[in-house]
mmCIF file of N, CA and C in Angstrom:
data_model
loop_
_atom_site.group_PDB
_atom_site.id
_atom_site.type_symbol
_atom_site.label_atom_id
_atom_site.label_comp_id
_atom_site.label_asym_id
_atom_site.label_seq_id
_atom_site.Cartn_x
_atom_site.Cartn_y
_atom_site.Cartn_z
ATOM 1 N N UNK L 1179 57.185 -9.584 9.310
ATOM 2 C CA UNK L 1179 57.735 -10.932 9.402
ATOM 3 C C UNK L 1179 58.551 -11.237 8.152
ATOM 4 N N UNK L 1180 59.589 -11.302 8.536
ATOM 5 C CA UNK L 1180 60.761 -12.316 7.421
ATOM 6 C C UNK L 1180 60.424 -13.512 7.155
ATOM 7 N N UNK L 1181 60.795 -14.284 6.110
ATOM 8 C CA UNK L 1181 60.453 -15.459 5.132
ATOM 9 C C UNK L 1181 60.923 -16.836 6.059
ATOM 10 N N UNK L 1182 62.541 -16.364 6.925
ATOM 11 C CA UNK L 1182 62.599 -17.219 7.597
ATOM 12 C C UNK L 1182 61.718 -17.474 9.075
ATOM 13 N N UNK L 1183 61.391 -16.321 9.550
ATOM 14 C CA UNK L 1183 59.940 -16.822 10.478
ATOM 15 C C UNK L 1183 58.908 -16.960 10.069
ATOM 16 N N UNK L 1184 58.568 -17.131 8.716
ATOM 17 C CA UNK L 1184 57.105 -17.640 8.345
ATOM 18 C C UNK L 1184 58.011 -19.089 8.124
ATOM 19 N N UNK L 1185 58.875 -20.310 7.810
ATOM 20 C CA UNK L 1185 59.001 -21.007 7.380
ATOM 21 C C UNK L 1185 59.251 -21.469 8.627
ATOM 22 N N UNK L 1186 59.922 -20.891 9.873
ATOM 23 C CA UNK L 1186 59.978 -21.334 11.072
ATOM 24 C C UNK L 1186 58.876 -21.561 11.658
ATOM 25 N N UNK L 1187 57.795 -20.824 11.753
ATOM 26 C CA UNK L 1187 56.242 -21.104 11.946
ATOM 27 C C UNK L 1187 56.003 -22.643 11.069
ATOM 28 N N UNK L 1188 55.697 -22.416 9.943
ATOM 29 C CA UNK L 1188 55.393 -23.367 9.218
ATOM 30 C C UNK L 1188 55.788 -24.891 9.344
ATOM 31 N N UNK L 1189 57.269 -24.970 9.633
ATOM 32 C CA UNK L 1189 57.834 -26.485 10.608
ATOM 33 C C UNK L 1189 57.527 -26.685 11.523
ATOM 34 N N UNK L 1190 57.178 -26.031 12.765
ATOM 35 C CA UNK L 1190 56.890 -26.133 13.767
ATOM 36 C C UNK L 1190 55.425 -26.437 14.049
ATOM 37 N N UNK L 1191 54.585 -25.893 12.982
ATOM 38 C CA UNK L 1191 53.072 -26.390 13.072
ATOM 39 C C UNK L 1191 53.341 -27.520 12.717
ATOM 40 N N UNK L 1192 53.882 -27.881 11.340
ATOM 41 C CA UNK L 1192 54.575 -29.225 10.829
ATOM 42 C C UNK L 1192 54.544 -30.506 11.706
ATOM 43 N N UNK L 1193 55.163 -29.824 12.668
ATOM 44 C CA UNK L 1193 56.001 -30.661 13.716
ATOM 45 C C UNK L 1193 54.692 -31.122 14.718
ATOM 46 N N UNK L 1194 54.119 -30.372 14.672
ATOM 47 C CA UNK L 1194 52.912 -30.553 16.341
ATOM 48 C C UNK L 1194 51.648 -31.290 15.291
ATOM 49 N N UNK L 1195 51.633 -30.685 14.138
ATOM 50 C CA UNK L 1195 50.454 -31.340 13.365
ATOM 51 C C UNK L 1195 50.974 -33.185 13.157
ATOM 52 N N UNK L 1196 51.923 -33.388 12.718
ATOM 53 C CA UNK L 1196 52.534 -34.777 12.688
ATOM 54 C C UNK L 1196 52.594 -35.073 13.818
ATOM 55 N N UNK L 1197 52.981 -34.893 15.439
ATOM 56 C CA UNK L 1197 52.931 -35.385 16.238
ATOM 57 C C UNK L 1197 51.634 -36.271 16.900
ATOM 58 N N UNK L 1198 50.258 -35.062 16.915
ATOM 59 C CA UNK L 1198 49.362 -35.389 17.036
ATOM 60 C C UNK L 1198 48.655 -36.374 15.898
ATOM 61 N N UNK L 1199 48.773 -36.148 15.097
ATOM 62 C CA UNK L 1199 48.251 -37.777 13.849
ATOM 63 C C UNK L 1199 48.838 -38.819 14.651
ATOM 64 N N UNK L 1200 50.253 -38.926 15.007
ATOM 65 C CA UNK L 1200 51.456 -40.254 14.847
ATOM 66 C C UNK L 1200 50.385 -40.546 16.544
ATOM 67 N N UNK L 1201 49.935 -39.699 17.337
ATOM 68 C CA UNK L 1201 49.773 -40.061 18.710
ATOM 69 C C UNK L 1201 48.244 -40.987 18.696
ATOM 70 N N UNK L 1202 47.364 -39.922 17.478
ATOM 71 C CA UNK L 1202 46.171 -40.746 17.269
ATOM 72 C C UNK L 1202 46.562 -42.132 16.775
ATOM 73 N N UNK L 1203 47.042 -42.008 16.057
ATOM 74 C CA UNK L 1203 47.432 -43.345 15.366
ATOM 75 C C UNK L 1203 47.614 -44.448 16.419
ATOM 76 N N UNK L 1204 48.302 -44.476 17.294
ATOM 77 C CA UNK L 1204 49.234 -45.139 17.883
ATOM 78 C C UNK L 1204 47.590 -46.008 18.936
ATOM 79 N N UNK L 1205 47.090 -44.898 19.304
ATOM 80 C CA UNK L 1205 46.055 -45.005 20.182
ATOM 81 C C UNK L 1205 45.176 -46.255 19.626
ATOM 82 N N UNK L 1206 44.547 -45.401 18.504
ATOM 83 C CA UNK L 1206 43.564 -46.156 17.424
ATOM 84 C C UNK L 1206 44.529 -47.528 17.918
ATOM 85 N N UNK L 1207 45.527 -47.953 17.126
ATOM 86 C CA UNK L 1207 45.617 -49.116 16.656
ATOM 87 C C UNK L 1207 45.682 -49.892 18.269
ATOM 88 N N UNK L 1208 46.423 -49.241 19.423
ATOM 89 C CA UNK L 1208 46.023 -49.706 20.838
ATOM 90 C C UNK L 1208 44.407 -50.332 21.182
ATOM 91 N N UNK L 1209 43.551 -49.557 20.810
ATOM 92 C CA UNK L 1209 42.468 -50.067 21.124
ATOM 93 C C UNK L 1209 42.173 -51.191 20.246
ATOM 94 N N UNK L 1210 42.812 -51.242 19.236
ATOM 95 C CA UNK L 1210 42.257 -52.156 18.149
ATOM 96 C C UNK L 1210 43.025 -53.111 18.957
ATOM 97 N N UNK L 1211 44.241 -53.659 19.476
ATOM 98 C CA UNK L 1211 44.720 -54.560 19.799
ATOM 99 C C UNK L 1211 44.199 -54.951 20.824
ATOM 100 N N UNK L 1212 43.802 -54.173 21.731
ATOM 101 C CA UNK L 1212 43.119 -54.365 23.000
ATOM 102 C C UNK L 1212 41.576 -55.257 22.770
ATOM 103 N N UNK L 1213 40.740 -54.753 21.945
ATOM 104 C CA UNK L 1213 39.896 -55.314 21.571
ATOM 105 C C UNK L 1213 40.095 -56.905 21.071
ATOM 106 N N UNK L 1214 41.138 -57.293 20.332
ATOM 107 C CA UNK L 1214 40.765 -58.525 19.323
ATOM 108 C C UNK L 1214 41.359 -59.632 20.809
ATOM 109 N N UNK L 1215 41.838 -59.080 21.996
ATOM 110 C CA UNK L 1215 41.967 -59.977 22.878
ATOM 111 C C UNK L 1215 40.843 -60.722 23.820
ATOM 112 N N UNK L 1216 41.135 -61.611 24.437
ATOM 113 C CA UNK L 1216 39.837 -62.372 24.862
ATOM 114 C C UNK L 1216 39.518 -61.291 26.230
ATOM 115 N N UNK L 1217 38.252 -61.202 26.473
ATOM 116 C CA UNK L 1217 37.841 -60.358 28.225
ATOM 117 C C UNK L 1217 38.850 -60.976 29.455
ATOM 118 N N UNK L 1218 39.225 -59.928 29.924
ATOM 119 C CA UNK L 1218 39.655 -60.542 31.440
ATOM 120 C C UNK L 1218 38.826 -61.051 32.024
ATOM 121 N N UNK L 1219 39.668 -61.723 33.137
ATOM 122 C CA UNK L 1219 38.791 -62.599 34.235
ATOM 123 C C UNK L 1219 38.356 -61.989 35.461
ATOM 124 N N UNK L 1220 37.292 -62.053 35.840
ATOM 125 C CA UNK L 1220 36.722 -61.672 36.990
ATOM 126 C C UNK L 1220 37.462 -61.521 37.816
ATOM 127 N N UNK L 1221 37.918 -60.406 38.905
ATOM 128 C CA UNK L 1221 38.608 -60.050 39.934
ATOM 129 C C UNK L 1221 38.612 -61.222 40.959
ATOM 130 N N UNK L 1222 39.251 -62.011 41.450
ATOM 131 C CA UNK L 1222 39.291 -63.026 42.411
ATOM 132 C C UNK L 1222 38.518 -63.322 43.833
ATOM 133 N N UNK L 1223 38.136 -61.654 44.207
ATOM 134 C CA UNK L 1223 37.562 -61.535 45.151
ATOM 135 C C UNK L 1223 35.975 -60.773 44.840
ATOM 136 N N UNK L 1224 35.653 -61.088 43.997
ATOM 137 C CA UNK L 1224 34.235 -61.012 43.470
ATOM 138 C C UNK L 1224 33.032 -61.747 43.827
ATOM 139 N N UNK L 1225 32.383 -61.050 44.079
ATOM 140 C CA UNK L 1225 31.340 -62.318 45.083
ATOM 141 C C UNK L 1225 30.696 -63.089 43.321
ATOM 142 N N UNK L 1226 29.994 -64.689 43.756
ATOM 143 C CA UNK L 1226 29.779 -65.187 43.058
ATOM 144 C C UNK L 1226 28.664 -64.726 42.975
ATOM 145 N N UNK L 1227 27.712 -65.781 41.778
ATOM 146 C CA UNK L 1227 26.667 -65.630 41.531
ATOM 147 C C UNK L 1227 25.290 -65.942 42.493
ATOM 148 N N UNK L 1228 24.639 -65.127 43.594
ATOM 149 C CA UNK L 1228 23.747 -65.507 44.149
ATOM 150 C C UNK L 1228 24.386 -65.543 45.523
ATOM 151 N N UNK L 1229 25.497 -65.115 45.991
ATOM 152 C CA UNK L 1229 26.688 -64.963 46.750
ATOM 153 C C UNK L 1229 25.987 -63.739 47.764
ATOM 154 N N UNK L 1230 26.068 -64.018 49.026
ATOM 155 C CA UNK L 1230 25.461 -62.563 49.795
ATOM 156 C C UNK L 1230 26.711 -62.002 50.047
ATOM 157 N N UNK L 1231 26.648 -60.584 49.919
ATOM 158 C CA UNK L 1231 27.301 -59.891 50.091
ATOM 159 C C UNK L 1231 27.151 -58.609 51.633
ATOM 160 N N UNK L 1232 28.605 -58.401 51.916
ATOM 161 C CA UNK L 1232 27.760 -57.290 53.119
ATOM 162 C C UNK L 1232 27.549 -55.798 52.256
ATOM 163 N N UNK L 1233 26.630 -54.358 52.838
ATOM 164 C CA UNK L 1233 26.325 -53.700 52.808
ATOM 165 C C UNK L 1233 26.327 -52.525 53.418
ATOM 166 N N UNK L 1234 26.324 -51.504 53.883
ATOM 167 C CA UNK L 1234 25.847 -50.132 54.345
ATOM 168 C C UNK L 1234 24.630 -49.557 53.987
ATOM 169 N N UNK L 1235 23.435 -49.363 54.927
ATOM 170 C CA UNK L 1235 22.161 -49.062 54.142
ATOM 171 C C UNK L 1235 22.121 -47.122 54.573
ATOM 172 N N UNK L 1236 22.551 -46.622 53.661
ATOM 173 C CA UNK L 1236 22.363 -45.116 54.209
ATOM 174 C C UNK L 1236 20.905 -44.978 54.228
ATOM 175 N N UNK L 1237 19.848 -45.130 53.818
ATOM 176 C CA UNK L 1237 18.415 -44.435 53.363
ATOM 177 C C UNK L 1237 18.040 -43.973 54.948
ATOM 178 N N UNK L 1238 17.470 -42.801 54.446
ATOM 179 C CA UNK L 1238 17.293 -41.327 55.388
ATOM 180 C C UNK L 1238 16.106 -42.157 56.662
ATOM 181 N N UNK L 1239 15.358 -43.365 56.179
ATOM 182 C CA UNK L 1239 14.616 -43.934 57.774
ATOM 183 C C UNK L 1239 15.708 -44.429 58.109
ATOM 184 N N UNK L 1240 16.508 -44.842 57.816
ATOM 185 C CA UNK L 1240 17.333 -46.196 58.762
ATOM 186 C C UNK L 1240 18.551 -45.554 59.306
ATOM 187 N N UNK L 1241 18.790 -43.984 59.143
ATOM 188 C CA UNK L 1241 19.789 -43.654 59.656
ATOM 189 C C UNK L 1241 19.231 -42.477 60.620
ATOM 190 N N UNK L 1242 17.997 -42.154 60.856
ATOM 191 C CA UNK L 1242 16.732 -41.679 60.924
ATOM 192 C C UNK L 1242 16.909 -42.739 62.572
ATOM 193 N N UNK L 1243 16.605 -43.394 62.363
ATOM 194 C CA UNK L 1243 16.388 -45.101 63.145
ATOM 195 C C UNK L 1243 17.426 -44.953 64.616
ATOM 196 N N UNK L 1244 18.442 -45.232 63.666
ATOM 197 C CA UNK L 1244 20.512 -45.175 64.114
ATOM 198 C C UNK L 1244 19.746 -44.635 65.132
ATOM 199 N N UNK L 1245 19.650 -42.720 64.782
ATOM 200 C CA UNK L 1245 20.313 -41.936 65.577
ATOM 201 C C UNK L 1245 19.431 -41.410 66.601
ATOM 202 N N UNK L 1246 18.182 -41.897 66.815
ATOM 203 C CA UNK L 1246 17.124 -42.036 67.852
ATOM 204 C C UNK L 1246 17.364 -43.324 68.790
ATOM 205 N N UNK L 1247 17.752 -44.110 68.242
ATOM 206 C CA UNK L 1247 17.909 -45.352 69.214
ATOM 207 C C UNK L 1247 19.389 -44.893 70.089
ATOM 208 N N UNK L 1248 20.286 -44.372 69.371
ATOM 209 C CA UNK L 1248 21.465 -43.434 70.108
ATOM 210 C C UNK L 1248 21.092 -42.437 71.301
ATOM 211 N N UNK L 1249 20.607 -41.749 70.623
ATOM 212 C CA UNK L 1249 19.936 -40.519 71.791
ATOM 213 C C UNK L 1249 18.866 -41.217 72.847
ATOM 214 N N UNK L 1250 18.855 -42.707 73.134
ATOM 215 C CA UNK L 1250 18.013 -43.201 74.288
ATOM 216 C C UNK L 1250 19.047 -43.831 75.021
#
């Protein structure tokens, strides 16, 4: 190896080593901004508090249940 491909190596790590800092960086301070903001608001279509909601009951009696009352 010649002096100019060890110095060509050497920028190019340069280059990817500074990229990745500048990307952490950027992140870090993203979350930091993200954080000092107030919580979003509850999705609009969120059931309330104490609110019935519908369901699917898979558990192995009740589908157990289903598929005997089917086969009559």
């Amino acid at each position: 190896m010649n002096n100019f491909e060890v110095f060509l190596y050497f920028v190019c790590f340069s280059l990817i080593a500074g990229a990745a800092f500048a990307m952490m960086w950027s992140n870090i301070q993203s979350i930091n901004i993200e954080m000092s903001k107030p919580p979003k608001l509850k999705h609009p279509e969120a059931p309330e508090a104490g609110e019935e909601v519908m369901y699917v009951d898979f558990s192995r009696e009740r589908l157990e249940n289903l598929y005997k009352q089917d086969k009559d």
